[in-house]
């Protein structure tokens, strides 16, 4: 990814792909610079006279001096759909079962509406000041910095990175459960459905952790695009299989299960009913969560038209597509199983056959989560490594790279950074151990959804929009936005309470490293 350094030098990651005569015909005073960044990449750049980037858009550059962006409404929609449709979809049947036929689809629709509306507010904050010519914000935190500043930037960073750590833990749990499901599905096929086929999750979490330690040594985002694309294909694969199995199950039952008010009192107590309903709100919030990367997606869009206009269209297309898909998955899953809808549609064994199709779906989940783990963790990896390089610029342990030749394929030598190796490996080990200590898929999903939904999806977009548009305090629009934010805060608190209550109940019967599935 090309970028400017602090002195205004335009840096190109791959010098072999850049022809300076094409993009600097008018800048006779531009000088070439060569160097090596903290990640060990050789870089070729051009520093313009005066040390500033070109400000007028041209054939090769946008108004910020970066190479022309090429994203469209369709590429942005694809990025959003890929980010949204993930493992969260597997808990929607369970969430609908807690809320019932009236509240379940209604809550799904309301979350989609809030997500769409606040995403439009956030997209308007991509540029500070004028929405067409204002200064670009390349990340979510930059947008908070330039619109709100002060303590709120630190708060945003804390929530953002805590959420990323939580997602890594959640993905480790989900991947291990899917690997266990493959083992159990084969066992059920051989020994019958009445055999307990108990399997420990610990070895599978260790396997997933080892794989992530290896993949985490890929230096940065621009080198994991192939993994991200593979993960996207896998997410659609298992989601579609889950939907298809739900439809076939309804056809097999020849009736639609479930009730208007959700799981009935008797199967659960009144208190459990309340907590589980709150937990369902967190699960649905997690399924819609993508605000964390909206600004980064918007930064890929070309202009004109103005980026926020294109992003609003992309958001509408993707949220509508996602909502339809979620409605089908949640509703058909509930219609198939009623009150007994499993917490994870593909691993809860509401389905036993065809076992090979379940194996394919769960293998797709594992592959998807291997890639998704990296996509979500790379910003955290980069933040820690860039901060370390900033504070310890002379440290060879942090900044020195060891070239390891690759003897086949004609690839360039791999640059091994010892700090990256140690820090990322320790991070993966930490998330794996925490996952072993708290392997509760629905509870973790609910907590992550509750913790990230209000601040990242609602509060910061609303507050930044108020500042950006200079909306007067106590005006009708200001009051309406604050009411929306307060309502979503209450929902997040309820969802968090329900999810934590679920963890407490699960811990009463759970033995660390010993529980069998």
mmCIF file with all atom_site columns, C-alpha atoms in Angstrom, residues 84-227:
data_model
loop_
_atom_site.group_PDB
_atom_site.id
_atom_site.type_symbol
_atom_site.label_atom_id
_atom_site.label_alt_id
_atom_site.label_comp_id
_atom_site.label_asym_id
_atom_site.label_entity_id
_atom_site.label_seq_id
_atom_site.pdbx_PDB_ins_code
_atom_site.Cartn_x
_atom_site.Cartn_y
_atom_site.Cartn_z
_atom_site.occupancy
_atom_site.B_iso_or_equiv
_atom_site.pdbx_formal_charge
_atom_site.auth_seq_id
_atom_site.auth_comp_id
_atom_site.auth_asym_id
_atom_site.auth_atom_id
_atom_site.pdbx_PDB_model_num
ATOM 1   C CA . UNK A 1 84  ? -20.493 -8.760  7.645  1.00 0.00 ? 84  UNK A CA 1
ATOM 2   C CA . UNK A 1 85  ? -21.471 -12.282 6.622  1.00 0.00 ? 85  UNK A CA 1
ATOM 3   C CA . UNK A 1 86  ? -19.326 -14.399 8.902  1.00 0.00 ? 86  UNK A CA 1
ATOM 4   C CA . UNK A 1 87  ? -19.640 -16.766 11.835 1.00 0.00 ? 87  UNK A CA 1
ATOM 5   C CA . UNK A 1 88  ? -22.262 -14.500 13.449 1.00 0.00 ? 88  UNK A CA 1
ATOM 6   C CA . UNK A 1 89  ? -24.866 -15.815 10.995 1.00 0.00 ? 89  UNK A CA 1
ATOM 7   C CA . UNK A 1 90  ? -24.693 -19.252 12.632 1.00 0.00 ? 90  UNK A CA 1
ATOM 8   C CA . UNK A 1 91  ? -26.206 -17.993 15.900 1.00 0.00 ? 91  UNK A CA 1
ATOM 9   C CA . UNK A 1 92  ? -29.180 -16.190 14.321 1.00 0.00 ? 92  UNK A CA 1
ATOM 10  C CA . UNK A 1 93  ? -31.543 -19.189 14.455 1.00 0.00 ? 93  UNK A CA 1
ATOM 11  C CA . UNK A 1 94  ? -30.870 -19.479 18.203 1.00 0.00 ? 94  UNK A CA 1
ATOM 12  C CA . UNK A 1 95  ? -31.332 -15.720 18.634 1.00 0.00 ? 95  UNK A CA 1
ATOM 13  C CA . UNK A 1 96  ? -34.662 -15.817 16.774 1.00 0.00 ? 96  UNK A CA 1
ATOM 14  C CA . UNK A 1 97  ? -35.771 -18.746 18.943 1.00 0.00 ? 97  UNK A CA 1
ATOM 15  C CA . UNK A 1 98  ? -35.281 -16.661 22.099 1.00 0.00 ? 98  UNK A CA 1
ATOM 16  C CA . UNK A 1 99  ? -37.313 -13.746 20.742 1.00 0.00 ? 99  UNK A CA 1
ATOM 17  C CA . UNK A 1 100 ? -40.050 -15.495 18.731 1.00 0.00 ? 100 UNK A CA 1
ATOM 18  C CA . UNK A 1 101 ? -41.728 -14.906 15.399 1.00 0.00 ? 101 UNK A CA 1
ATOM 19  C CA . UNK A 1 102 ? -42.739 -11.318 16.198 1.00 0.00 ? 102 UNK A CA 1
ATOM 20  C CA . UNK A 1 103 ? -39.737 -9.866  18.017 1.00 0.00 ? 103 UNK A CA 1
ATOM 21  C CA . UNK A 1 104 ? -37.080 -11.934 16.182 1.00 0.00 ? 104 UNK A CA 1
ATOM 22  C CA . UNK A 1 105 ? -37.555 -10.628 12.609 1.00 0.00 ? 105 UNK A CA 1
ATOM 23  C CA . UNK A 1 106 ? -38.459 -7.177  13.990 1.00 0.00 ? 106 UNK A CA 1
ATOM 24  C CA . UNK A 1 107 ? -35.179 -6.897  15.916 1.00 0.00 ? 107 UNK A CA 1
ATOM 25  C CA . UNK A 1 108 ? -33.230 -8.132  12.863 1.00 0.00 ? 108 UNK A CA 1
ATOM 26  C CA . UNK A 1 109 ? -34.862 -5.406  10.771 1.00 0.00 ? 109 UNK A CA 1
ATOM 27  C CA . UNK A 1 110 ? -34.299 -2.687  13.398 1.00 0.00 ? 110 UNK A CA 1
ATOM 28  C CA . UNK A 1 111 ? -30.606 -3.574  13.729 1.00 0.00 ? 111 UNK A CA 1
ATOM 29  C CA . UNK A 1 112 ? -30.253 -3.443  9.946  1.00 0.00 ? 112 UNK A CA 1
ATOM 30  C CA . UNK A 1 113 ? -31.923 -0.015  9.848  1.00 0.00 ? 113 UNK A CA 1
ATOM 31  C CA . UNK A 1 114 ? -29.749 1.388   12.656 1.00 0.00 ? 114 UNK A CA 1
ATOM 32  C CA . UNK A 1 115 ? -26.621 -0.080  11.036 1.00 0.00 ? 115 UNK A CA 1
ATOM 33  C CA . UNK A 1 116 ? -27.506 1.475   7.678  1.00 0.00 ? 116 UNK A CA 1
ATOM 34  C CA . UNK A 1 117 ? -28.374 4.881   9.159  1.00 0.00 ? 117 UNK A CA 1
ATOM 35  C CA . UNK A 1 118 ? -25.308 5.202   11.398 1.00 0.00 ? 118 UNK A CA 1
ATOM 36  C CA . UNK A 1 119 ? -23.072 3.898   8.600  1.00 0.00 ? 119 UNK A CA 1
ATOM 37  C CA . UNK A 1 120 ? -24.321 6.757   6.431  1.00 0.00 ? 120 UNK A CA 1
ATOM 38  C CA . UNK A 1 121 ? -23.476 9.181   9.249  1.00 0.00 ? 121 UNK A CA 1
ATOM 39  C CA . UNK A 1 122 ? -20.006 7.652   9.556  1.00 0.00 ? 122 UNK A CA 1
ATOM 40  C CA . UNK A 1 123 ? -19.390 7.783   5.804  1.00 0.00 ? 123 UNK A CA 1
ATOM 41  C CA . UNK A 1 124 ? -20.041 11.548  5.928  1.00 0.00 ? 124 UNK A CA 1
ATOM 42  C CA . UNK A 1 125 ? -17.059 11.825  8.310  1.00 0.00 ? 125 UNK A CA 1
ATOM 43  C CA . UNK A 1 126 ? -14.553 10.347  5.851  1.00 0.00 ? 126 UNK A CA 1
ATOM 44  C CA . UNK A 1 127 ? -13.530 13.910  4.993  1.00 0.00 ? 127 UNK A CA 1
ATOM 45  C CA . UNK A 1 128 ? -13.156 16.556  7.662  1.00 0.00 ? 128 UNK A CA 1
ATOM 46  C CA . UNK A 1 129 ? -14.867 19.827  6.825  1.00 0.00 ? 129 UNK A CA 1
ATOM 47  C CA . UNK A 1 130 ? -16.112 19.905  3.252  1.00 0.00 ? 130 UNK A CA 1
ATOM 48  C CA . UNK A 1 131 ? -17.570 16.499  2.190  1.00 0.00 ? 131 UNK A CA 1
ATOM 49  C CA . UNK A 1 132 ? -16.032 16.813  -1.293 1.00 0.00 ? 132 UNK A CA 1
ATOM 50  C CA . UNK A 1 133 ? -12.700 18.588  -0.811 1.00 0.00 ? 133 UNK A CA 1
ATOM 51  C CA . UNK A 1 134 ? -11.989 18.255  2.915  1.00 0.00 ? 134 UNK A CA 1
ATOM 52  C CA . UNK A 1 135 ? -9.039  16.399  4.424  1.00 0.00 ? 135 UNK A CA 1
ATOM 53  C CA . UNK A 1 136 ? -9.365  12.627  4.165  1.00 0.00 ? 136 UNK A CA 1
ATOM 54  C CA . UNK A 1 137 ? -9.409  10.386  7.245  1.00 0.00 ? 137 UNK A CA 1
ATOM 55  C CA . UNK A 1 138 ? -7.812  7.065   6.362  1.00 0.00 ? 138 UNK A CA 1
ATOM 56  C CA . UNK A 1 139 ? -8.885  5.120   9.468  1.00 0.00 ? 139 UNK A CA 1
ATOM 57  C CA . UNK A 1 140 ? -11.680 5.111   12.018 1.00 0.00 ? 140 UNK A CA 1
ATOM 58  C CA . UNK A 1 141 ? -9.369  6.532   14.695 1.00 0.00 ? 141 UNK A CA 1
ATOM 59  C CA . UNK A 1 142 ? -8.225  9.346   12.398 1.00 0.00 ? 142 UNK A CA 1
ATOM 60  C CA . UNK A 1 143 ? -11.853 10.324  11.889 1.00 0.00 ? 143 UNK A CA 1
ATOM 61  C CA . UNK A 1 144 ? -12.397 10.391  15.669 1.00 0.00 ? 144 UNK A CA 1
ATOM 62  C CA . UNK A 1 145 ? -9.140  12.337  16.128 1.00 0.00 ? 145 UNK A CA 1
ATOM 63  C CA . UNK A 1 146 ? -10.055 15.034  13.618 1.00 0.00 ? 146 UNK A CA 1
ATOM 64  C CA . UNK A 1 147 ? -13.704 15.374  14.655 1.00 0.00 ? 147 UNK A CA 1
ATOM 65  C CA . UNK A 1 148 ? -13.732 14.751  18.405 1.00 0.00 ? 148 UNK A CA 1
ATOM 66  C CA . UNK A 1 149 ? -10.094 14.611  19.565 1.00 0.00 ? 149 UNK A CA 1
ATOM 67  C CA . UNK A 1 150 ? -8.866  14.406  23.138 1.00 0.00 ? 150 UNK A CA 1
ATOM 68  C CA . UNK A 1 151 ? -9.877  11.592  25.451 1.00 0.00 ? 151 UNK A CA 1
ATOM 69  C CA . UNK A 1 152 ? -12.389 10.189  22.960 1.00 0.00 ? 152 UNK A CA 1
ATOM 70  C CA . UNK A 1 153 ? -9.579  9.124   20.616 1.00 0.00 ? 153 UNK A CA 1
ATOM 71  C CA . UNK A 1 154 ? -8.008  7.051   23.391 1.00 0.00 ? 154 UNK A CA 1
ATOM 72  C CA . UNK A 1 155 ? -11.403 5.622   24.313 1.00 0.00 ? 155 UNK A CA 1
ATOM 73  C CA . UNK A 1 156 ? -12.060 4.700   20.672 1.00 0.00 ? 156 UNK A CA 1
ATOM 74  C CA . UNK A 1 157 ? -8.657  3.022   20.381 1.00 0.00 ? 157 UNK A CA 1
ATOM 75  C CA . UNK A 1 158 ? -9.193  1.080   23.606 1.00 0.00 ? 158 UNK A CA 1
ATOM 76  C CA . UNK A 1 159 ? -12.609 -0.199  22.495 1.00 0.00 ? 159 UNK A CA 1
ATOM 77  C CA . UNK A 1 160 ? -11.426 -0.903  18.965 1.00 0.00 ? 160 UNK A CA 1
ATOM 78  C CA . UNK A 1 161 ? -8.393  -2.948  19.956 1.00 0.00 ? 161 UNK A CA 1
ATOM 79  C CA . UNK A 1 162 ? -10.182 -4.704  22.818 1.00 0.00 ? 162 UNK A CA 1
ATOM 80  C CA . UNK A 1 163 ? -12.842 -5.703  20.308 1.00 0.00 ? 163 UNK A CA 1
ATOM 81  C CA . UNK A 1 164 ? -10.170 -7.034  17.943 1.00 0.00 ? 164 UNK A CA 1
ATOM 82  C CA . UNK A 1 165 ? -8.698  -9.161  20.740 1.00 0.00 ? 165 UNK A CA 1
ATOM 83  C CA . UNK A 1 166 ? -12.180 -10.421 21.577 1.00 0.00 ? 166 UNK A CA 1
ATOM 84  C CA . UNK A 1 167 ? -12.846 -11.328 17.947 1.00 0.00 ? 167 UNK A CA 1
ATOM 85  C CA . UNK A 1 168 ? -9.590  -13.336 17.875 1.00 0.00 ? 168 UNK A CA 1
ATOM 86  C CA . UNK A 1 169 ? -10.728 -15.277 20.954 1.00 0.00 ? 169 UNK A CA 1
ATOM 87  C CA . UNK A 1 170 ? -14.210 -15.785 19.528 1.00 0.00 ? 170 UNK A CA 1
ATOM 88  C CA . UNK A 1 171 ? -12.847 -17.027 16.217 1.00 0.00 ? 171 UNK A CA 1
ATOM 89  C CA . UNK A 1 172 ? -10.560 -19.505 18.009 1.00 0.00 ? 172 UNK A CA 1
ATOM 90  C CA . UNK A 1 173 ? -13.580 -20.903 19.867 1.00 0.00 ? 173 UNK A CA 1
ATOM 91  C CA . UNK A 1 174 ? -15.735 -21.056 16.730 1.00 0.00 ? 174 UNK A CA 1
ATOM 92  C CA . UNK A 1 175 ? -13.010 -22.765 14.664 1.00 0.00 ? 175 UNK A CA 1
ATOM 93  C CA . UNK A 1 176 ? -12.393 -25.430 17.329 1.00 0.00 ? 176 UNK A CA 1
ATOM 94  C CA . UNK A 1 177 ? -16.125 -26.130 17.656 1.00 0.00 ? 177 UNK A CA 1
ATOM 95  C CA . UNK A 1 178 ? -16.351 -26.656 13.895 1.00 0.00 ? 178 UNK A CA 1
ATOM 96  C CA . UNK A 1 179 ? -13.378 -29.046 13.930 1.00 0.00 ? 179 UNK A CA 1
ATOM 97  C CA . UNK A 1 180 ? -15.029 -30.918 16.799 1.00 0.00 ? 180 UNK A CA 1
ATOM 98  C CA . UNK A 1 181 ? -18.278 -31.037 14.802 1.00 0.00 ? 181 UNK A CA 1
ATOM 99  C CA . UNK A 1 182 ? -16.501 -32.734 11.888 1.00 0.00 ? 182 UNK A CA 1
ATOM 100 C CA . UNK A 1 183 ? -15.126 -35.379 14.256 1.00 0.00 ? 183 UNK A CA 1
ATOM 101 C CA . UNK A 1 184 ? -18.499 -35.910 15.940 1.00 0.00 ? 184 UNK A CA 1
ATOM 102 C CA . UNK A 1 185 ? -20.444 -36.002 12.656 1.00 0.00 ? 185 UNK A CA 1
ATOM 103 C CA . UNK A 1 186 ? -18.226 -38.821 11.424 1.00 0.00 ? 186 UNK A CA 1
ATOM 104 C CA . UNK A 1 187 ? -18.614 -40.584 14.790 1.00 0.00 ? 187 UNK A CA 1
ATOM 105 C CA . UNK A 1 188 ? -22.411 -40.293 14.680 1.00 0.00 ? 188 UNK A CA 1
ATOM 106 C CA . UNK A 1 189 ? -22.413 -41.649 11.136 1.00 0.00 ? 189 UNK A CA 1
ATOM 107 C CA . UNK A 1 190 ? -20.435 -44.722 12.208 1.00 0.00 ? 190 UNK A CA 1
ATOM 108 C CA . UNK A 1 191 ? -21.888 -45.391 15.695 1.00 0.00 ? 191 UNK A CA 1
ATOM 109 C CA . UNK A 1 192 ? -25.363 -43.866 15.580 1.00 0.00 ? 192 UNK A CA 1
ATOM 110 C CA . UNK A 1 193 ? -26.895 -40.686 16.951 1.00 0.00 ? 193 UNK A CA 1
ATOM 111 C CA . UNK A 1 194 ? -27.334 -42.056 20.468 1.00 0.00 ? 194 UNK A CA 1
ATOM 112 C CA . UNK A 1 195 ? -23.604 -42.476 21.003 1.00 0.00 ? 195 UNK A CA 1
ATOM 113 C CA . UNK A 1 196 ? -22.279 -39.464 22.987 1.00 0.00 ? 196 UNK A CA 1
ATOM 114 C CA . UNK A 1 197 ? -19.138 -39.209 20.815 1.00 0.00 ? 197 UNK A CA 1
ATOM 115 C CA . UNK A 1 198 ? -17.482 -36.915 23.370 1.00 0.00 ? 198 UNK A CA 1
ATOM 116 C CA . UNK A 1 199 ? -14.566 -34.874 22.060 1.00 0.00 ? 199 UNK A CA 1
ATOM 117 C CA . UNK A 1 200 ? -12.267 -32.475 23.924 1.00 0.00 ? 200 UNK A CA 1
ATOM 118 C CA . UNK A 1 201 ? -11.905 -29.059 22.356 1.00 0.00 ? 201 UNK A CA 1
ATOM 119 C CA . UNK A 1 202 ? -8.419  -28.325 23.699 1.00 0.00 ? 202 UNK A CA 1
ATOM 120 C CA . UNK A 1 203 ? -6.370  -30.130 21.005 1.00 0.00 ? 203 UNK A CA 1
ATOM 121 C CA . UNK A 1 204 ? -8.343  -28.420 18.253 1.00 0.00 ? 204 UNK A CA 1
ATOM 122 C CA . UNK A 1 205 ? -7.781  -24.966 19.746 1.00 0.00 ? 205 UNK A CA 1
ATOM 123 C CA . UNK A 1 206 ? -4.070  -25.748 19.893 1.00 0.00 ? 206 UNK A CA 1
ATOM 124 C CA . UNK A 1 207 ? -4.141  -26.805 16.214 1.00 0.00 ? 207 UNK A CA 1
ATOM 125 C CA . UNK A 1 208 ? -5.891  -23.575 15.238 1.00 0.00 ? 208 UNK A CA 1
ATOM 126 C CA . UNK A 1 209 ? -3.406  -21.575 17.325 1.00 0.00 ? 209 UNK A CA 1
ATOM 127 C CA . UNK A 1 210 ? -0.422  -23.208 15.621 1.00 0.00 ? 210 UNK A CA 1
ATOM 128 C CA . UNK A 1 211 ? -1.891  -22.381 12.208 1.00 0.00 ? 211 UNK A CA 1
ATOM 129 C CA . UNK A 1 212 ? -2.436  -18.745 13.250 1.00 0.00 ? 212 UNK A CA 1
ATOM 130 C CA . UNK A 1 213 ? 1.136   -18.428 14.563 1.00 0.00 ? 213 UNK A CA 1
ATOM 131 C CA . UNK A 1 214 ? 2.351   -19.430 11.094 1.00 0.00 ? 214 UNK A CA 1
ATOM 132 C CA . UNK A 1 215 ? -0.039  -17.150 9.167  1.00 0.00 ? 215 UNK A CA 1
ATOM 133 C CA . UNK A 1 216 ? 0.522   -14.250 11.560 1.00 0.00 ? 216 UNK A CA 1
ATOM 134 C CA . UNK A 1 217 ? 4.100   -13.988 10.280 1.00 0.00 ? 217 UNK A CA 1
ATOM 135 C CA . UNK A 1 218 ? 2.746   -12.610 7.000  1.00 0.00 ? 218 UNK A CA 1
ATOM 136 C CA . UNK A 1 219 ? 3.909   -8.995  7.494  1.00 0.00 ? 219 UNK A CA 1
ATOM 137 C CA . UNK A 1 220 ? 0.849   -6.936  6.581  1.00 0.00 ? 220 UNK A CA 1
ATOM 138 C CA . UNK A 1 221 ? -2.493  -6.480  4.834  1.00 0.00 ? 221 UNK A CA 1
ATOM 139 C CA . UNK A 1 222 ? -1.225  -6.151  1.288  1.00 0.00 ? 222 UNK A CA 1
ATOM 140 C CA . UNK A 1 223 ? 0.180   -9.689  1.437  1.00 0.00 ? 223 UNK A CA 1
ATOM 141 C CA . UNK A 1 224 ? -2.924  -11.488 2.741  1.00 0.00 ? 224 UNK A CA 1
ATOM 142 C CA . UNK A 1 225 ? -5.405  -10.521 0.026  1.00 0.00 ? 225 UNK A CA 1
ATOM 143 C CA . UNK A 1 226 ? -5.443  -14.099 -1.278 1.00 0.00 ? 226 UNK A CA 1
ATOM 144 C CA . UNK A 1 227 ? -6.282  -15.380 2.213  1.00 0.00 ? 227 UNK A CA 1
#
